[in-house]
Coordinates of C-alpha atoms in Angstrom, one line a residue:
M1 CA 124.7 42.0 110.5
I2 CA 127.5 44.5 111.1
K3 CA 128.8 43.9 107.6
R4 CA 125.4 44.6 106.2
F5 CA 125.1 47.8 108.2
V6 CA 128.6 49.0 106.9
Q7 CA 127.5 48.3 103.3
L8 CA 124.3 50.3 103.7
F9 CA 126.3 53.1 105.4
V10 CA 128.8 53.2 102.5
V11 CA 126.0 53.2 99.9
A12 CA 124.2 56.0 101.7
A13 CA 127.4 58.0 101.9
L14 CA 128.0 57.6 98.2
V15 CA 124.5 58.7 97.4
F16 CA 124.8 61.7 99.6
A17 CA 128.2 62.6 98.2
A18 CA 127.3 62.1 94.6
P19 CA 128.3 65.2 92.6
V20 CA 125.6 67.4 91.2
Q21 CA 125.7 67.2 87.4
A22 CA 126.1 70.5 85.6
V23 CA 123.1 71.3 83.4
R24 CA 121.8 74.0 81.1
R25 CA 118.1 73.5 82.0
Y26 CA 116.6 73.0 85.4
S27 CA 112.9 72.7 86.2
C28 CA 110.8 72.0 89.3
N29 CA 107.1 72.0 89.6
F30 CA 107.2 70.0 92.9
E31 CA 105.0 67.3 91.4
D32 CA 107.8 64.7 91.4
S33 CA 108.6 63.2 94.8
V34 CA 112.3 62.9 94.1
A35 CA 112.4 66.6 93.1
R36 CA 110.5 67.5 96.2
S37 CA 112.9 65.6 98.4
R38 CA 115.9 67.6 97.1
W39 CA 114.6 70.8 98.6
K40 CA 115.9 71.7 102.0
L41 CA 113.3 73.7 104.0
N42 CA 114.0 76.0 106.9
P43 CA 117.6 75.1 107.6
T44 CA 118.9 76.6 110.9
A45 CA 122.2 76.5 112.8
N46 CA 120.5 75.0 115.8
Q47 CA 117.1 73.6 117.1
S48 CA 116.5 76.7 119.2
T49 CA 116.5 79.0 116.1
Y50 CA 114.2 76.6 114.3
K51 CA 111.7 76.8 117.1
N52 CA 111.8 80.6 117.0
L53 CA 110.9 80.7 113.3
A54 CA 107.3 81.9 113.3
N55 CA 107.0 81.4 109.6
K56 CA 108.3 78.4 107.7
W57 CA 108.4 76.9 104.2
Y58 CA 106.2 73.9 103.3
I59 CA 105.5 72.0 100.1
G60 CA 101.8 71.2 99.5
E61 CA 98.6 72.2 97.8
P62 CA 98.4 75.9 99.0
G63 CA 101.5 76.6 96.8
N64 CA 100.2 74.9 93.7
N65 CA 99.7 76.9 90.5
D66 CA 99.0 74.2 88.0
R67 CA 95.6 72.9 86.9
N68 CA 96.8 69.3 87.1
G69 CA 99.1 69.8 90.0
Q70 CA 99.0 69.3 93.8
Y71 CA 102.2 70.8 95.1
G72 CA 104.0 74.0 95.4
L73 CA 106.3 75.9 97.9
Y74 CA 104.7 78.3 100.4
I75 CA 105.1 80.1 103.7
S76 CA 102.9 79.2 106.6
D77 CA 102.7 80.0 110.3
D78 CA 100.3 77.2 111.2
G79 CA 102.2 74.1 110.4
G80 CA 101.4 74.2 106.6
A81 CA 97.6 74.3 107.0
T82 CA 97.3 77.7 105.3
A83 CA 99.5 80.1 103.3
H84 CA 99.5 82.6 106.2
Y85 CA 102.3 84.4 108.0
Q86 CA 102.7 86.5 111.2
N87 CA 104.8 89.6 111.9
K88 CA 107.6 88.0 113.9
G89 CA 110.9 88.8 112.3
C90 CA 112.4 86.0 110.1
W91 CA 114.8 85.4 107.2
V92 CA 113.9 81.9 106.3
F93 CA 115.4 79.7 103.5
A94 CA 114.3 77.0 101.1
Y95 CA 116.8 75.7 98.6
D96 CA 117.8 73.1 96.1
T97 CA 121.3 72.5 94.9
V98 CA 122.0 73.1 91.2
A99 CA 125.1 73.3 89.0
L100 CA 124.8 75.3 85.8
D101 CA 127.3 74.9 82.9
N102 CA 129.5 77.9 82.1
I103 CA 128.0 79.6 79.0
A104 CA 128.8 82.8 77.1
G105 CA 125.6 84.6 78.1
D106 CA 123.3 84.6 81.0
Y107 CA 120.8 82.1 82.3
M108 CA 117.1 83.0 82.7
L109 CA 115.3 82.1 86.0
T110 CA 111.5 82.1 85.9
F111 CA 109.0 81.1 88.5
D112 CA 105.3 81.6 89.3
Y113 CA 104.7 83.4 92.6
T114 CA 102.3 85.1 94.9
S115 CA 103.7 87.5 97.5
M116 CA 101.6 90.1 99.2
A117 CA 103.3 91.2 102.4
N118 CA 103.1 94.7 103.8
V119 CA 104.4 96.9 101.0
A120 CA 104.8 99.8 103.5
S121 CA 107.7 98.0 105.2
K122 CA 110.0 98.4 102.1
F123 CA 111.5 95.1 103.1
D124 CA 108.9 92.3 103.7
G125 CA 108.6 89.9 100.8
L126 CA 110.1 87.2 98.7
Y127 CA 113.9 87.1 97.8
A128 CA 116.0 84.8 95.6
L129 CA 119.7 84.0 96.0
W130 CA 122.3 82.2 94.0
I131 CA 124.9 81.1 96.5
P132 CA 128.1 79.1 95.8
M133 CA 128.8 76.3 98.2
T134 CA 132.3 77.7 98.9
N135 CA 133.5 81.3 99.1
D136 CA 136.6 82.8 97.4
D137 CA 138.8 81.6 100.2
G138 CA 137.6 78.0 99.7
D139 CA 135.6 77.9 102.9
S140 CA 132.2 76.2 102.8
I141 CA 129.1 78.5 102.9
K142 CA 126.3 77.3 105.2
V143 CA 122.8 78.4 104.5
N144 CA 120.9 79.0 107.7
S145 CA 117.6 80.8 108.5
V146 CA 117.5 83.3 111.3
A147 CA 114.6 84.5 113.5
T148 CA 115.3 88.2 112.8
S149 CA 114.2 90.4 110.0
G150 CA 117.6 91.6 108.8
L151 CA 119.5 90.1 105.9
P152 CA 122.6 88.3 107.2
R153 CA 125.6 90.2 105.7
K154 CA 127.3 87.1 104.5
Y155 CA 124.5 86.6 101.9
E156 CA 124.4 90.2 100.6
N157 CA 126.5 89.5 97.5
Y158 CA 124.3 86.6 96.4
V159 CA 120.9 88.3 96.2
I160 CA 119.3 88.2 92.7
R161 CA 117.5 91.5 92.1
L162 CA 114.0 90.3 91.3
Q163 CA 112.7 93.7 90.1
P164 CA 115.7 95.2 88.3
N165 CA 113.6 97.8 86.5
A166 CA 112.3 99.0 89.9
N167 CA 115.8 98.7 91.5
M168 CA 114.2 96.3 94.1
D169 CA 115.6 93.0 95.4
Y170 CA 112.3 91.4 96.4
L171 CA 108.7 90.7 95.3
A172 CA 105.6 91.9 97.2
G173 CA 102.3 93.5 96.6
T174 CA 100.3 90.8 94.7
V175 CA 97.6 88.5 96.0
T176 CA 97.3 86.9 92.5
W177 CA 99.8 84.6 90.7
R178 CA 102.4 86.3 88.6
Q179 CA 105.6 85.2 86.8
C180 CA 109.0 86.5 87.6
A181 CA 111.8 86.4 85.0
V182 CA 115.3 87.5 85.8
N183 CA 118.9 86.7 84.7
I184 CA 121.5 84.7 86.6
P185 CA 124.8 86.1 85.2
G186 CA 126.8 83.5 83.3
S187 CA 129.9 84.7 85.1
K188 CA 128.4 83.3 88.3
C189 CA 127.8 79.8 86.7
D190 CA 130.9 77.7 86.5
G191 CA 129.6 74.2 86.6
T192 CA 130.0 73.9 90.4
P193 CA 127.0 73.3 92.7
H194 CA 125.2 76.4 94.0
Y195 CA 122.2 76.9 96.3
L196 CA 119.2 78.1 94.4
A197 CA 117.5 79.6 97.4
F198 CA 114.3 81.4 98.0
V199 CA 113.9 83.5 101.1
W200 CA 110.8 84.8 102.9
A201 CA 111.6 87.9 105.0
N202 CA 109.4 90.0 107.2
G203 CA 109.6 92.2 110.2
A204 CA 107.1 93.7 112.7
Y205 CA 104.8 95.4 110.2
L206 CA 101.2 94.3 110.2
P207 CA 100.8 91.2 108.0
Q208 CA 99.1 91.5 104.6
Q209 CA 98.3 88.0 103.5
P210 CA 99.4 85.9 101.9
G211 CA 103.2 85.4 102.3
A212 CA 105.1 83.8 99.5
L213 CA 103.9 81.0 97.2
I214 CA 106.1 79.6 94.5
D215 CA 105.6 77.1 91.7
N216 CA 106.9 76.1 88.2
I217 CA 110.6 77.0 88.6
L218 CA 112.6 77.0 85.4
I219 CA 116.2 77.9 84.5
T220 CA 117.2 77.9 80.9
D221 CA 120.1 79.3 78.9
G222 CA 117.8 81.8 77.1
A223 CA 114.2 82.4 76.4
P224 CA 113.0 79.6 74.0
C225 CA 110.8 82.0 72.0
D226 CA 109.3 85.5 72.2
Q227 CA 106.6 86.3 74.8
P228 CA 103.3 87.5 73.4
T229 CA 102.5 91.2 74.1
N230 CA 99.5 93.6 74.5
L231 CA 97.0 91.2 75.9
V232 CA 93.6 92.9 76.0
V233 CA 90.7 91.3 78.0
T234 CA 87.2 92.5 77.2
P235 CA 84.2 91.2 79.0
N236 CA 81.0 91.4 77.0
G237 CA 78.0 89.9 78.8
T238 CA 78.8 86.3 79.6
T239 CA 81.6 86.2 77.0
V240 CA 85.2 87.4 77.7
S241 CA 87.2 88.1 74.6
L242 CA 91.0 87.9 74.6
E243 CA 93.3 89.4 71.9
W244 CA 97.1 89.8 71.9
Q245 CA 100.1 90.2 69.6
G246 CA 102.8 87.7 68.7
T247 CA 104.4 85.8 65.9
A248 CA 104.1 82.2 67.2
T249 CA 102.2 79.5 65.4
E250 CA 100.5 78.3 68.5
Y251 CA 99.6 79.7 71.9
E252 CA 98.5 78.1 75.2
V253 CA 95.7 80.1 76.7
S254 CA 94.0 79.6 80.1
A255 CA 92.0 81.4 82.8
Y256 CA 92.0 81.0 86.5
S257 CA 89.1 82.2 88.8
Y258 CA 90.3 82.8 92.3
D259 CA 86.8 82.9 93.8
G260 CA 85.8 79.5 92.6
Q261 CA 89.4 78.2 92.3
V262 CA 88.3 77.1 88.8
W263 CA 90.5 76.7 85.7
A264 CA 89.3 77.3 82.2
G265 CA 91.7 75.8 79.7
P266 CA 94.5 75.5 78.9
K267 CA 93.7 75.4 75.3
I268 CA 95.9 75.7 72.2
V269 CA 95.0 78.6 69.9
T270 CA 96.5 79.0 66.4
G271 CA 95.6 82.7 66.1
T272 CA 96.0 85.7 68.4
Q273 CA 92.4 85.8 69.8
T274 CA 90.0 83.6 71.6
N275 CA 86.9 83.7 73.9
F276 CA 85.9 82.2 77.3
T277 CA 82.2 81.9 78.2
G278 CA 80.4 81.2 81.5
L279 CA 83.3 82.1 83.8
P280 CA 82.3 82.4 87.5
I281 CA 82.0 85.9 89.0
G282 CA 85.2 87.0 90.8
Q283 CA 88.8 87.9 90.2
T284 CA 90.2 86.0 87.2
D285 CA 93.7 85.7 85.7
F286 CA 93.9 85.4 81.9
I287 CA 97.2 83.8 80.9
V288 CA 98.8 83.5 77.4
R289 CA 102.2 82.1 76.4
A290 CA 103.6 81.1 73.1
K291 CA 104.2 77.4 72.4
C292 CA 107.9 77.0 71.3
G293 CA 108.1 73.2 71.0
D294 CA 107.5 70.1 73.1
D295 CA 107.5 71.2 76.8
Y296 CA 108.9 74.6 75.8
F297 CA 107.0 77.8 76.2
S298 CA 107.7 81.5 76.2
L299 CA 107.2 83.8 79.2
K300 CA 103.6 84.3 80.2
I301 CA 101.6 87.4 79.8
I302 CA 99.0 87.7 82.5
V303 CA 96.1 90.2 82.8
S304 CA 93.8 90.2 85.9
K305 CA 90.1 91.1 85.5
L306 CA 87.3 91.2 87.9
I307 CA 84.5 89.2 86.2
Y308 CA 81.0 90.3 87.0
Y309 CA 77.8 90.9 85.0
P310 CA 76.9 94.6 84.9
D311 CA 73.3 93.9 83.7
Q312 CA 72.7 92.4 87.2
M313 CA 73.7 95.6 88.9
C314 CA 71.8 98.9 89.2
V315 CA 75.1 100.8 89.2
D316 CA 78.3 99.4 87.6
Y317 CA 80.5 101.1 90.1
L318 CA 83.3 98.6 89.7
N319 CA 84.1 100.0 86.2
L320 CA 85.9 103.2 87.0
D321 CA 85.3 104.4 83.4
N322 CA 81.7 104.9 84.5
A323 CA 82.8 107.3 87.2
V324 CA 83.9 110.9 87.1
C325 CA 87.2 111.1 89.1
Y326 CA 88.8 114.2 90.6
I327 CA 91.9 115.2 92.4
N328 CA 92.6 118.6 94.1
N329 CA 93.8 121.3 91.8
S330 CA 95.6 123.3 94.5
A331 CA 96.8 123.2 98.0
P332 CA 94.1 123.7 100.7
G333 CA 93.2 126.8 102.6
D334 CA 92.1 126.5 106.2
A335 CA 88.6 127.5 105.4
S336 CA 88.1 125.8 102.0
N337 CA 89.7 122.5 103.1
F338 CA 90.1 121.5 99.4
N339 CA 87.3 122.8 97.3
D340 CA 89.3 123.2 94.1
F341 CA 89.1 120.0 92.1
R342 CA 89.8 119.0 88.5
S343 CA 88.5 116.0 86.6
V344 CA 91.1 113.3 85.8
A345 CA 91.4 109.7 84.6
P346 CA 91.3 107.3 87.5
V347 CA 94.6 107.4 89.3
D348 CA 95.0 103.7 89.6
F349 CA 98.3 101.8 90.0
G350 CA 96.7 98.8 91.6
P351 CA 95.1 98.1 95.0
S352 CA 98.4 97.5 96.8
N353 CA 100.0 100.7 95.6
E354 CA 99.9 103.6 98.1
S355 CA 99.8 106.1 95.2
S356 CA 96.5 104.9 93.9
R357 CA 93.7 107.4 94.5
H358 CA 90.7 105.7 92.7
V359 CA 91.1 101.9 92.7
V360 CA 89.1 98.7 93.0
H361 CA 89.9 96.3 95.8
F362 CA 88.8 92.8 94.9
D363 CA 90.5 90.5 97.5
R364 CA 87.7 89.7 100.0
A365 CA 90.2 88.3 102.5
E366 CA 92.2 91.5 102.6
Y367 CA 92.2 93.5 105.9
E368 CA 93.0 97.1 106.2
P369 CA 96.4 97.4 108.1
R370 CA 95.7 100.9 109.5
T371 CA 92.7 99.5 111.4
G372 CA 95.1 97.1 113.1
G373 CA 93.9 94.4 110.8
Q374 CA 90.4 94.5 112.3
A375 CA 88.4 95.7 109.2
K376 CA 88.0 94.0 105.8
V377 CA 88.5 96.3 102.8
V378 CA 85.5 94.5 101.2
P379 CA 82.4 94.3 103.4
D380 CA 80.7 90.9 103.8
G381 CA 78.3 90.2 101.0
E382 CA 79.9 92.4 98.4
L383 CA 82.1 91.5 95.5
A384 CA 84.6 94.3 95.7
S385 CA 85.0 97.9 96.9
I386 CA 86.5 101.2 95.7
R387 CA 89.2 102.9 97.6
L388 CA 89.2 106.6 97.4
G389 CA 92.4 108.2 98.4
N390 CA 95.5 106.6 100.1
W391 CA 97.7 106.6 103.1
K392 CA 100.2 109.0 101.6
I393 CA 100.4 112.5 103.0
G394 CA 101.1 115.7 101.2
N395 CA 98.0 117.9 100.6
E396 CA 96.1 115.3 98.6
A397 CA 92.3 115.2 98.1
E398 CA 90.2 113.0 95.9
R399 CA 86.6 112.9 94.7
I400 CA 84.5 110.4 92.7
E401 CA 81.0 110.6 91.3
F402 CA 78.7 107.9 90.0
S403 CA 75.4 108.9 88.3
F404 CA 72.5 106.7 87.3
D405 CA 68.9 107.0 86.4
V406 CA 66.4 106.1 89.1
D407 CA 64.3 102.9 88.5
T408 CA 61.6 103.0 91.2
I409 CA 60.2 99.6 90.1
K410 CA 63.3 97.4 89.8
Y411 CA 65.6 99.1 92.3
P412 CA 63.5 101.2 94.7
V413 CA 66.3 101.4 97.4
L414 CA 69.8 102.8 97.0
L415 CA 72.4 101.2 99.2
L416 CA 75.8 102.9 99.7
K417 CA 78.3 101.3 102.2
Y418 CA 81.4 103.3 103.3
M419 CA 84.3 103.1 105.7
P420 CA 86.4 106.2 106.3
I421 CA 90.0 106.1 107.7
L422 CA 91.5 109.3 109.1
E423 CA 94.6 110.2 110.9
A424 CA 93.8 112.1 114.0
P425 CA 96.4 114.6 115.2
E426 CA 95.1 116.2 118.4
W427 CA 96.7 119.6 117.7
H428 CA 94.6 120.3 114.5
G429 CA 91.4 122.3 114.5
P430 CA 88.2 121.0 112.9
T431 CA 88.8 122.7 109.5
E432 CA 92.4 121.5 109.4
Q433 CA 91.7 117.8 110.0
A434 CA 91.7 115.0 107.4
R435 CA 88.1 114.6 106.3
F436 CA 85.5 112.4 104.5
T437 CA 82.3 113.6 103.0
L438 CA 79.4 111.9 101.3
D439 CA 76.5 113.5 99.4
I440 CA 73.7 112.0 97.3
L441 CA 72.6 114.5 94.7
I442 CA 69.5 114.7 92.5
N443 CA 69.9 116.8 89.4
G444 CA 72.9 118.3 91.1
K445 CA 71.3 119.2 94.4
S446 CA 71.7 117.4 97.7
I447 CA 68.7 115.2 98.7
G448 CA 69.3 116.3 102.4
E449 CA 70.5 114.7 105.6
C450 CA 69.5 111.1 104.8
G451 CA 72.0 111.2 102.0
Q452 CA 74.9 113.1 103.6
A453 CA 77.9 112.4 105.8
D454 CA 80.8 114.6 106.9
F455 CA 83.5 113.4 109.3
N456 CA 86.8 114.5 110.6
A457 CA 88.8 113.4 113.7
T458 CA 87.7 116.4 115.8
D459 CA 84.1 115.3 115.4
V460 CA 84.6 111.9 117.1
M461 CA 87.5 112.6 119.6
Q462 CA 88.0 114.4 122.8
N463 CA 91.1 114.4 125.0
N464 CA 92.8 112.1 122.6
A465 CA 90.1 109.4 122.9
L466 CA 86.9 108.5 121.1
T467 CA 83.7 110.1 122.5
P468 CA 81.1 107.7 123.9
S469 CA 78.7 108.7 121.1
A470 CA 81.3 108.0 118.5
V471 CA 81.9 104.5 119.9
L472 CA 78.1 103.9 119.6
Q473 CA 78.2 105.0 116.0
G474 CA 80.9 102.4 115.2
W475 CA 84.0 104.5 115.4
H476 CA 87.3 102.9 116.4
L477 CA 90.8 104.2 117.3
T478 CA 94.0 102.5 116.3
S479 CA 97.2 103.7 117.9
S480 CA 99.9 105.1 115.7
E481 CA 102.2 102.3 116.9
V482 CA 99.8 99.6 115.6
A483 CA 98.7 101.5 112.5
Q484 CA 102.4 102.3 111.8
S485 CA 101.3 105.9 110.9
G486 CA 102.3 109.4 111.9
A487 CA 99.4 109.8 114.3
D488 CA 96.6 107.7 115.8
V489 CA 94.0 106.6 113.3
V490 CA 90.2 106.8 113.7
W491 CA 88.0 104.7 111.4
K492 CA 84.3 103.9 111.1
E493 CA 83.3 100.3 110.6
W494 CA 81.3 99.6 107.5
T495 CA 78.2 101.8 107.5
T496 CA 75.2 101.5 105.1
V497 CA 73.2 104.5 103.8
G498 CA 69.9 103.6 102.4
V499 CA 67.7 105.9 100.3
N500 CA 64.1 105.1 99.5
L501 CA 63.8 105.9 95.8
R502 CA 60.0 105.4 95.8
N503 CA 59.7 109.1 96.6
K504 CA 57.9 110.7 93.7
A505 CA 60.5 113.5 93.7
Y506 CA 63.1 110.9 92.4
A507 CA 61.0 109.3 89.6
G508 CA 62.7 109.7 86.3
K509 CA 65.5 111.7 87.7
Q510 CA 69.2 111.2 87.8
L511 CA 70.9 110.5 91.1
T512 CA 74.6 111.1 91.7
A513 CA 76.6 109.6 94.6
R514 CA 79.6 111.9 95.4
L515 CA 82.3 110.9 97.8
T516 CA 85.3 113.1 98.8
T517 CA 88.4 112.4 100.9
F518 CA 90.9 115.0 102.2
D519 CA 94.3 114.9 103.8
C520 CA 94.8 117.5 106.6
T521 CA 95.3 121.1 105.4
Q522 CA 98.9 121.1 106.7
G523 CA 99.8 118.1 104.5
A524 CA 101.1 115.9 107.3
H525 CA 98.2 113.4 107.8
F526 CA 96.1 111.2 105.5
G527 CA 92.4 110.7 104.9
Y528 CA 90.9 108.0 102.7
A529 CA 87.8 105.7 102.5
Y530 CA 86.4 102.6 101.0
F531 CA 82.9 102.3 99.6
T532 CA 80.4 100.1 97.6
L533 CA 77.3 101.1 95.7
G534 CA 74.2 99.0 95.0
C535 CA 70.5 98.8 95.2
S536 CA 67.8 96.6 96.7
D537 CA 64.2 95.7 95.7
G538 CA 63.2 96.7 99.2
K539 CA 61.7 93.3 100.1
L540 CA 62.4 91.4 103.3
K541 CA 64.2 88.2 102.7

């Protein structure tokens, strides 16, 4: 019995000590159980640190980005049940051990990922590291997670800059799947084992879900063939047309709907265009990559599109090309409080970008951080919302107008929902405050009080607190510490304005919904808002 135990121990030791073979191609989609077992998740120096890690890596379905797959790597704070994190500081590792042959050039690392995080932190997000198992002095390097938000200094030289064009080390700001492609310098690949490590890091900033999700990791000694370019996605009724540029003989094309978690494709296309029909309503990724050979593909090109059917809407407010967008033409005066606007193309850098001033928010699970995470950016029952303005300061003001012909038979009731968010410095007067206004116009003239709103912080606050009437109207106050802003923030929960269009004065006329947001006149405090626009048949249901 003792001899048998010794034999097992020796065999186990040999397996554990077996050298990692140097390769020129490494791949992991987490579907193979042996590949999954190689990954070391959440290593720590001691059990106490492990218990203090609020967010940990797991391998399971929430991290999967493959139609036929079941597994992927993801961060969770609830034992792996969901891809969700909390704002308790951590720098947490997951790694596999890989040896790459020495080559003349560089290796290319690609992987699919999702990483939202709070972009305002300038730190929270997904990192990747290529770490030798020993340092220059021959001492072994241990990879350990820590329950703090700072990068341990001993790992600083091993970070792979994941956004080299943006001079950023980490990935954040996307709730949809994307592909990252970066180089591992050949000078750092000498045939010896290294830790291929992914790190989730966050501090105390309010969480913006989800944390990191990773799938389909690949390292090659060069891109196998050229990536397609200029993918254009054009919805037309129930058909969505795709067209791109490239020189490959074949392409793999697929679409993924986040709302229904439904895949269309992949299908092999021999030209540079194809169609999808009958896709479900909701945010959809369209993905094209060139087929280079058996199991070899180019980098992906991905375009996200909100799929919906405009003929089912009275106002297609989700297409910003249907709107007239404005920004302020000059700095404000105390009395005018920004009345000098000029028409511009939508200032849209994506929903997570603080510089966007007219932008669609489509993630119905997204919460607004400056409300302390209490308010959704898309109200229940709606597909998406428009954000007008942003949380940047500096004398900005924005306006947007949607116009449509009144249909008193099909859509006799106009419904506009809005949620303003305003910084509230107590030392500003009423005409200096950040401000939100709403006006419904008919043939350029206001329809009156039932289609108007005009708010600033002075209207709803007294002695640095909300007035009782403001609380009854649905106003809330978030402290500057929680909102992580320069002053306390006041915000109004989603409010609906309804206009009865059966009025004979509206028949055959054109209605315009005009919304305007203003920073404070001293340029130090923000004001912005979300809104949706729709209609009703006026019948009880």
